């Protein structure tokens, strides 16, 4: 399910799982970490490229595998086995000394974003559909993506994370989540350009600089999307000091088509996740990559022990009834003191 090879000082790692939108299984996580560790110690490798040979880059973690673990695991260590593997990998990628270039295509979400969030260059093609849909699953956007989300404008970050919005390639380029936007059929040509630079005995820094110059010629202009058309509405409703104010503003304007659509989306997400995510975006401004990842692991543990994560997966992926039975039925049921404790006072020790 993972392919890799080295050519002209460039290592190419390819996600290649049959079906399942390249969802990351436990075995894929283990294989990726072993491959990356080997490449880290290989002096012949100057740059690592991560890509997919499927229609989609990666939909995230294999949540059906995760769901099965809920029924058989009786202790914390077993419960978090999958995520410990995922976070071991993400922590390695956040601290690797080898520059990484990632190509996103099609569905690029969740844990797939975590694999590439710390890349030196992220290249999206025009087919990319990006999302961190965790609030629908009873958790919050994790895998370190908060280091990026906390830096884009706050109303937009609130909107796309609280509502679990799927956004386009133009959106992520406009928001600075990706560095370049190219046509899908340009990937092989760009790889050849990178190999050519590798053959020229340039230093790693020179290759990266020269490749960025190459990418400028392929970079596409962004297009107007629903996200950009709704900038004023997003600011109107999502530029608030608390998540309660956001929901209140939307309810006060239910005759507004945009507000009504947002309320319908928020009815499907976990109230506890909404409250935690809103506060997490603010707190995350002060966390570096490693701190963000360590805290994210704790939030996954918290949601799993609370039962919301299991219920979210059941509702969305297993029974597909979209009728989750969250622990907190409404936003008003959420104790903000508990949110503060989880965010700031819970032990952040990784193991």
XYZ file of C-alpha atoms in Angstrom:
351
model
C 0.000 0.000 0.000
C 3.092 2.208 0.206
C 5.536 2.443 -2.680
C 8.842 4.265 -2.656
C 11.972 4.694 -4.720
C 15.004 6.989 -4.962
C 16.088 8.748 -8.136
C 18.641 11.541 -8.570
C 18.802 12.223 -4.801
C 15.006 12.548 -4.644
C 12.992 9.960 -2.676
C 9.413 9.487 -3.857
C 6.915 7.987 -1.388
C 3.540 7.039 -2.853
C 0.259 6.182 -1.119
C -1.306 3.369 -3.120
C -4.149 1.646 -1.313
C -6.842 -0.132 -3.296
C -10.195 1.516 -2.548
C -10.961 3.455 0.599
C -9.675 6.813 -0.675
C -6.179 5.896 0.532
C -7.414 5.812 4.142
C -4.479 5.153 6.450
C -4.475 1.712 8.039
C -2.288 0.846 11.031
C 0.023 -1.072 8.701
C 0.365 1.922 6.379
C 1.304 4.128 9.330
C 3.958 1.648 10.463
C 5.322 1.258 6.930
C 5.479 4.998 6.360
C 7.372 5.618 9.593
C 9.892 2.880 8.770
C 10.396 4.281 5.267
C 10.834 7.848 6.505
C 13.311 6.757 9.176
C 15.386 4.944 6.573
C 15.315 7.970 4.288
C 16.323 10.242 7.155
C 19.510 8.222 7.580
C 20.246 7.998 3.856
C 22.793 10.675 2.947
C 22.074 10.155 -0.749
C 18.549 11.523 -0.276
C 18.227 15.300 -0.307
C 14.454 15.722 -0.609
C 11.421 13.500 0.004
C 8.306 13.712 -2.186
C 4.971 12.442 -0.868
C 2.177 11.769 -3.359
C -0.574 9.346 -4.385
C -1.021 7.241 -7.497
C -4.780 7.104 -6.896
C -7.501 9.581 -7.774
C -7.349 10.886 -4.195
C -4.436 11.770 -1.959
C -5.823 10.565 1.371
C -9.191 10.751 3.137
C -7.536 10.421 6.546
C -7.348 7.596 9.022
C -9.050 4.257 8.484
C -11.924 5.018 10.843
C -13.594 1.662 10.310
C -10.467 0.072 11.746
C -10.579 2.594 14.592
C -14.260 1.799 15.233
C -13.512 -1.906 15.550
C -10.936 -1.115 18.223
C -13.564 0.571 20.405
C -15.425 -2.711 20.894
C -12.358 -4.784 21.748
C -10.246 -2.333 23.740
C -10.708 -2.122 27.485
C -7.838 0.153 28.459
C -6.247 3.410 27.357
C -3.172 1.827 25.774
C -5.216 -0.412 23.482
C -7.730 2.323 22.724
C -5.019 4.686 21.562
C -2.856 2.139 19.720
C -3.853 3.380 16.257
C -3.442 7.044 17.146
C -0.123 6.500 18.872
C 1.154 5.080 15.573
C -0.308 8.017 13.680
C 1.160 10.590 16.031
C 4.547 8.871 16.158
C 4.613 9.351 12.391
C 3.322 12.932 12.456
C 5.798 13.933 15.169
C 8.615 12.453 13.107
C 7.482 14.410 10.042
C 7.194 17.612 12.069
C 10.826 17.344 13.138
C 12.526 15.649 10.179
C 15.605 17.341 8.759
C 14.814 16.205 5.210
C 12.789 18.761 3.235
C 9.466 17.337 2.038
C 7.374 18.241 -1.003
C 3.774 16.991 -1.090
C 1.372 16.694 -4.011
C -2.317 16.783 -3.054
C -4.992 15.487 -5.420
C -8.703 14.771 -5.019
C -9.817 14.111 -1.439
C -7.152 15.499 0.903
C -8.520 15.421 4.423
C -7.948 14.548 8.068
C -4.969 12.312 8.696
C -3.790 12.799 5.121
C -3.401 16.486 5.872
C -1.432 15.526 8.971
C 1.078 13.625 6.827
C 1.815 16.718 4.793
C 1.068 19.716 7.003
C 4.735 20.220 7.846
C 5.984 19.926 4.265
C 8.305 22.608 2.915
C 6.149 22.821 -0.213
C 2.531 21.675 -0.662
C 1.267 21.514 -4.247
C -2.467 21.044 -4.855
C -4.045 20.248 -8.180
C -7.393 21.649 -9.268
C -9.300 18.507 -8.168
C -8.466 18.839 -4.470
C -11.305 18.761 -1.943
C -9.945 19.732 1.469
C -11.610 19.347 4.854
C -10.990 18.717 8.509
C -14.456 17.258 9.229
C -13.734 16.100 12.769
C -16.526 17.981 14.567
C -18.980 15.667 12.763
C -17.070 12.746 14.243
C -17.106 13.890 17.852
C -13.500 15.112 17.894
C -11.713 18.294 16.776
C -9.345 18.974 13.854
C -6.135 17.314 14.961
C -2.869 15.879 13.527
C -1.174 19.272 13.982
C -3.280 21.150 11.454
C -4.003 23.753 14.126
C -0.576 25.284 13.466
C -1.960 26.412 10.106
C -5.625 26.964 10.958
C -4.735 29.288 13.847
C -2.902 31.550 11.403
C -5.661 32.109 8.818
C -8.318 34.711 9.482
C -10.323 33.638 12.513
C -13.899 33.896 11.150
C -13.011 31.660 8.191
C -11.172 29.190 10.415
C -14.209 29.056 12.711
C -16.547 28.512 9.782
C -14.673 25.713 8.033
C -13.820 23.808 11.238
C -17.024 24.197 13.251
C -19.186 23.363 10.224
C -16.839 20.649 8.899
C -16.834 22.379 5.507
C -15.321 20.845 2.394
C -13.466 23.528 0.465
C -11.833 23.682 -2.950
C -8.275 23.873 -4.240
C -8.759 27.580 -4.936
C -9.897 28.072 -1.339
C -6.864 26.426 0.215
C -4.512 28.332 -2.076
C -6.255 31.604 -1.213
C -6.036 30.825 2.516
C -2.354 29.894 2.314
C -2.914 26.271 3.325
C -1.204 25.168 0.120
C 1.664 26.888 -1.665
C 0.905 26.208 -5.334
C -2.115 25.272 -7.435
C -1.417 23.321 -10.626
C -3.201 21.211 -13.215
C -3.467 17.539 -12.301
C -1.647 16.345 -15.421
C 1.395 18.485 -14.513
C 2.585 16.263 -11.646
C 4.773 13.906 -13.682
C 6.320 16.818 -15.538
C 7.071 18.584 -12.263
C 8.660 15.431 -10.845
C 10.921 15.244 -13.886
C 11.931 18.873 -13.312
C 12.763 17.983 -9.716
C 14.839 14.957 -10.767
C 16.694 17.167 -13.238
C 17.582 19.579 -10.443
C 18.726 16.642 -8.319
C 21.069 15.477 -11.061
C 22.820 18.832 -11.217
C 24.680 18.315 -7.929
C 22.964 21.255 -6.332
C 22.652 21.540 -2.567
C 19.311 20.776 -0.954
C 18.625 24.472 -0.456
C 19.467 25.235 -4.085
C 17.131 22.493 -5.303
C 14.238 23.820 -3.213
C 14.830 27.405 -4.393
C 15.143 26.382 -8.045
C 12.057 24.160 -7.837
C 10.009 27.051 -6.451
C 11.051 29.048 -9.508
C 9.881 26.194 -11.728
C 6.551 26.030 -9.905
C 5.843 29.689 -10.612
C 5.385 28.829 -14.283
C 2.785 26.165 -13.432
C 0.936 28.040 -10.701
C -2.743 28.654 -11.529
C -4.786 31.688 -10.485
C -7.475 31.050 -7.884
C -11.153 31.146 -8.774
C -14.147 32.598 -6.969
C -15.825 29.938 -4.840
C -18.707 29.689 -2.374
C -16.214 30.476 0.372
C -15.026 33.678 -1.252
C -18.540 34.719 -2.295
C -19.646 34.372 1.337
C -16.767 36.288 2.930
C -19.064 39.014 4.277
C -21.539 36.514 5.737
C -18.742 34.494 7.321
C -17.341 37.591 8.984
C -20.826 38.694 10.085
C -21.664 35.458 11.862
C -18.335 33.850 12.756
C -16.300 36.840 13.964
C -17.410 36.412 17.579
C -15.780 36.081 20.981
C -17.509 32.823 21.896
C -19.055 29.895 20.057
C -22.321 30.665 21.847
C -22.405 34.092 20.192
C -21.940 32.491 16.770
C -24.918 30.168 17.248
C -27.006 32.972 18.723
C -26.298 35.276 15.761
C -27.229 32.520 13.313
C -30.486 31.799 15.150
C -31.408 35.481 15.197
C -31.208 35.514 11.398
C -32.772 32.181 10.450
C -34.546 33.875 7.538
C -31.107 34.497 6.051
C -30.411 31.600 3.667
C -26.741 31.459 4.649
C -27.508 31.497 8.391
C -30.147 28.803 7.997
C -27.780 26.547 6.037
C -25.102 26.999 8.710
C -27.524 26.068 11.492
C -28.531 22.911 9.656
C -24.849 21.935 9.372
C -24.167 22.687 13.034
C -27.060 20.474 14.099
C -25.022 17.524 12.790
C -21.810 18.256 14.696
C -20.878 17.388 18.265
C -21.673 20.271 20.678
C -18.658 19.493 22.854
C -16.408 19.456 19.775
C -17.771 22.834 18.687
C -16.925 24.409 22.038
C -13.497 22.793 22.244
C -12.553 23.647 18.654
C -13.492 27.313 19.004
C -11.291 27.692 22.073
C -8.541 25.509 20.585
C -8.126 27.849 17.605
C -7.376 30.729 19.961
C -5.080 28.777 22.254
C -3.248 27.205 19.317
C -1.741 30.517 18.264
C 0.833 30.017 21.011
C 1.734 26.380 20.292
C 4.507 25.144 18.042
C 4.205 22.030 15.835
C 5.271 19.540 18.475
C 3.151 21.056 21.244
C 0.125 21.089 18.942
C 0.565 17.417 18.070
C 1.025 16.335 21.682
C -2.104 18.192 22.737
C -4.070 16.840 19.768
C -3.265 13.311 20.902
C -4.746 14.132 24.311
C -7.924 15.527 22.723
C -8.351 12.280 20.767
C -7.999 10.346 24.015
C -10.515 12.628 25.733
C -13.116 12.167 22.956
C -12.575 8.417 22.878
C -13.016 8.002 26.630
C -16.099 10.246 26.527
C -17.682 8.092 23.802
C -18.345 10.864 21.294
C -15.737 9.677 18.818
C -17.158 6.164 18.640
C -20.654 7.581 18.211
C -19.534 9.967 15.473
C -17.935 7.183 13.435
C -21.017 4.996 13.912
C -23.347 7.740 12.735
C -21.333 8.889 9.714
C -19.519 5.773 8.493
C -20.984 2.594 10.003
C -24.783 2.931 10.232
C -24.769 6.117 8.130
C -27.969 7.314 9.804
C -26.509 10.782 10.514
C -28.330 10.686 13.838
C -25.593 10.797 16.472
C -26.391 10.491 20.170
C -23.788 12.861 21.612
C -22.986 12.923 25.319
C -23.864 16.623 25.371
C -27.163 17.112 23.563
C -26.848 20.869 23.087
C -24.133 23.487 23.243
C -25.684 24.793 26.467
C -25.026 21.416 28.096
C -21.261 21.859 27.672
C -19.400 22.950 30.792
C -16.834 25.538 29.663
C -14.804 24.892 32.812
C -14.331 21.349 31.539
C -13.283 22.721 28.139
C -10.732 24.971 29.837
C -9.416 22.048 31.882
C -8.990 19.836 28.816
C -7.330 22.646 26.838
C -4.960 24.012 29.437
C -4.684 21.793 32.487
C -4.847 18.182 31.314
C -1.545 16.348 31.260
C -0.038 16.657 27.780
C 2.435 13.815 28.218
C 2.329 11.864 24.986
C 2.700 8.298 26.272
